[in-house]
């Protein structure tokens, strides 16, 4: 007789879904950040900042769910590990996008020499 195989982790499936939602949110945020109205950084890109922080929060939730899935015994953890990898990659990409936005803002608003 074959022993029953362990089932997929519900946390892993949830982590993968949340990470995919975070990926879509990041794609939308990156697109909005590159819209010509915001690319010049003449005004504060509040929409970009709000979307970036919402995406960051969703990514952290996916990361925590992925960690929870990886710690489960008696379950398949493939989806959780995939979600964990995607979440870590998204955190790196979000930090990169935030750094780019900050750099663009500083280039559009240089500090005067007498104020420095």
CSV table of C-alpha atoms in Angstrom, one decimal:
chain,number,residue,atom,x,y,z
A,1,UNK,CA,0.0,0.0,0.0
A,2,UNK,CA,1.1,3.5,-0.7
A,3,UNK,CA,1.3,5.9,2.1
A,4,UNK,CA,-0.9,9.0,1.6
A,5,UNK,CA,1.0,11.9,0.3
A,6,UNK,CA,0.9,15.1,2.4
A,7,UNK,CA,-1.5,17.8,1.2
A,8,UNK,CA,-0.4,21.2,0.0
A,9,UNK,CA,-0.2,23.8,2.7
A,10,UNK,CA,-3.1,26.3,2.8
A,11,UNK,CA,-0.7,28.9,4.1
A,12,UNK,CA,1.5,28.3,1.1
A,13,UNK,CA,-1.3,28.7,-1.4
A,14,UNK,CA,-2.4,31.9,0.4
A,15,UNK,CA,1.1,33.2,0.4
A,16,UNK,CA,1.5,32.6,-3.3
A,17,UNK,CA,-1.8,34.3,-4.1
A,18,UNK,CA,-0.9,37.3,-1.9
A,19,UNK,CA,2.6,37.5,-3.5
A,20,UNK,CA,1.0,37.5,-7.0
A,21,UNK,CA,-1.3,40.3,-5.9
A,22,UNK,CA,1.8,42.2,-4.6
A,23,UNK,CA,3.5,41.6,-8.0
A,24,UNK,CA,0.5,43.1,-9.8
A,25,UNK,CA,0.5,46.0,-7.4
A,26,UNK,CA,4.2,46.6,-7.9
A,27,UNK,CA,3.8,46.5,-11.7
A,28,UNK,CA,1.0,49.2,-11.4
A,29,UNK,CA,3.1,51.2,-9.1
A,30,UNK,CA,6.1,51.1,-11.4
A,31,UNK,CA,3.9,52.1,-14.3
A,32,UNK,CA,2.4,55.1,-12.4
A,33,UNK,CA,5.9,56.2,-11.3
A,34,UNK,CA,7.0,56.4,-14.9
A,35,UNK,CA,4.0,58.3,-16.1
A,36,UNK,CA,5.3,61.6,-17.6
A,37,UNK,CA,3.3,63.6,-15.1
A,38,UNK,CA,5.3,62.1,-12.2
A,39,UNK,CA,8.5,61.4,-14.0
A,40,UNK,CA,9.6,65.1,-13.8
A,41,UNK,CA,9.0,65.0,-10.0
A,42,UNK,CA,7.8,68.6,-10.0
A,43,UNK,CA,5.1,67.8,-7.5
A,44,UNK,CA,5.0,65.3,-4.7
A,45,UNK,CA,4.0,62.0,-6.2
A,46,UNK,CA,1.6,61.1,-3.4
A,47,UNK,CA,-0.1,58.4,-5.4
A,48,UNK,CA,3.2,56.7,-6.1
A,49,UNK,CA,4.2,56.8,-2.4
A,50,UNK,CA,0.8,55.5,-1.2
A,51,UNK,CA,0.9,52.7,-3.8
A,52,UNK,CA,4.5,51.8,-2.9
A,53,UNK,CA,3.6,51.5,0.8
A,54,UNK,CA,0.5,49.5,0.2
A,55,UNK,CA,2.5,47.2,-2.1
A,56,UNK,CA,5.2,46.9,0.6
A,57,UNK,CA,2.5,45.9,3.2
A,58,UNK,CA,1.0,43.3,1.0
A,59,UNK,CA,4.5,41.9,0.2
A,60,UNK,CA,5.3,41.7,3.9
A,61,UNK,CA,2.1,39.7,4.5
A,62,UNK,CA,3.1,37.3,1.7
A,63,UNK,CA,6.5,37.0,3.2
A,64,UNK,CA,5.2,36.2,6.6
A,65,UNK,CA,2.7,33.6,5.2
A,66,UNK,CA,5.6,32.1,3.2
A,67,UNK,CA,7.7,31.8,6.3
A,68,UNK,CA,4.7,30.2,8.2
A,69,UNK,CA,4.3,27.7,5.4
A,70,UNK,CA,8.0,26.8,5.4
A,71,UNK,CA,7.8,26.0,9.1
A,72,UNK,CA,4.8,23.6,8.7
A,73,UNK,CA,5.6,19.9,8.9
A,74,UNK,CA,3.5,17.2,7.3
A,75,UNK,CA,2.6,19.5,4.4
A,76,UNK,CA,4.0,20.2,0.9
A,77,UNK,CA,5.8,23.5,1.0
A,78,UNK,CA,6.5,24.1,-2.6
A,79,UNK,CA,4.0,27.0,-3.0
A,80,UNK,CA,5.2,28.6,0.2
A,81,UNK,CA,8.8,28.5,-0.9
A,82,UNK,CA,7.8,30.0,-4.3
A,83,UNK,CA,5.9,32.7,-2.5
A,84,UNK,CA,8.8,33.3,-0.2
A,85,UNK,CA,11.2,33.8,-3.1
A,86,UNK,CA,8.8,36.1,-4.9
A,87,UNK,CA,8.2,38.2,-1.8
A,88,UNK,CA,12.0,38.6,-1.2
A,89,UNK,CA,12.5,39.6,-4.9
A,90,UNK,CA,9.6,42.0,-4.6
A,91,UNK,CA,11.0,43.6,-1.5
A,92,UNK,CA,14.3,44.2,-3.3
A,93,UNK,CA,12.4,45.6,-6.3
A,94,UNK,CA,10.4,47.9,-4.2
A,95,UNK,CA,13.5,49.2,-2.4
A,96,UNK,CA,15.0,49.8,-5.8
A,97,UNK,CA,11.9,51.7,-7.0
A,98,UNK,CA,11.8,53.8,-3.8
A,99,UNK,CA,15.4,54.7,-4.3
A,100,UNK,CA,14.8,55.7,-7.9
A,101,UNK,CA,11.9,57.9,-6.9
A,102,UNK,CA,14.0,59.5,-4.2
A,103,UNK,CA,16.8,60.1,-6.6
A,104,UNK,CA,14.5,61.6,-9.2
A,105,UNK,CA,13.0,63.9,-6.5
A,106,UNK,CA,16.5,65.1,-5.5
A,107,UNK,CA,17.4,65.8,-9.1
A,108,UNK,CA,14.3,67.8,-9.7
A,109,UNK,CA,14.7,69.8,-6.4
A,110,UNK,CA,18.4,70.5,-5.9
A,111,UNK,CA,19.5,72.1,-2.6
A,112,UNK,CA,20.7,75.7,-3.0
A,113,UNK,CA,24.4,76.2,-2.3
A,114,UNK,CA,23.7,78.8,0.5
A,115,UNK,CA,21.4,76.4,2.3
A,116,UNK,CA,23.8,73.5,2.5
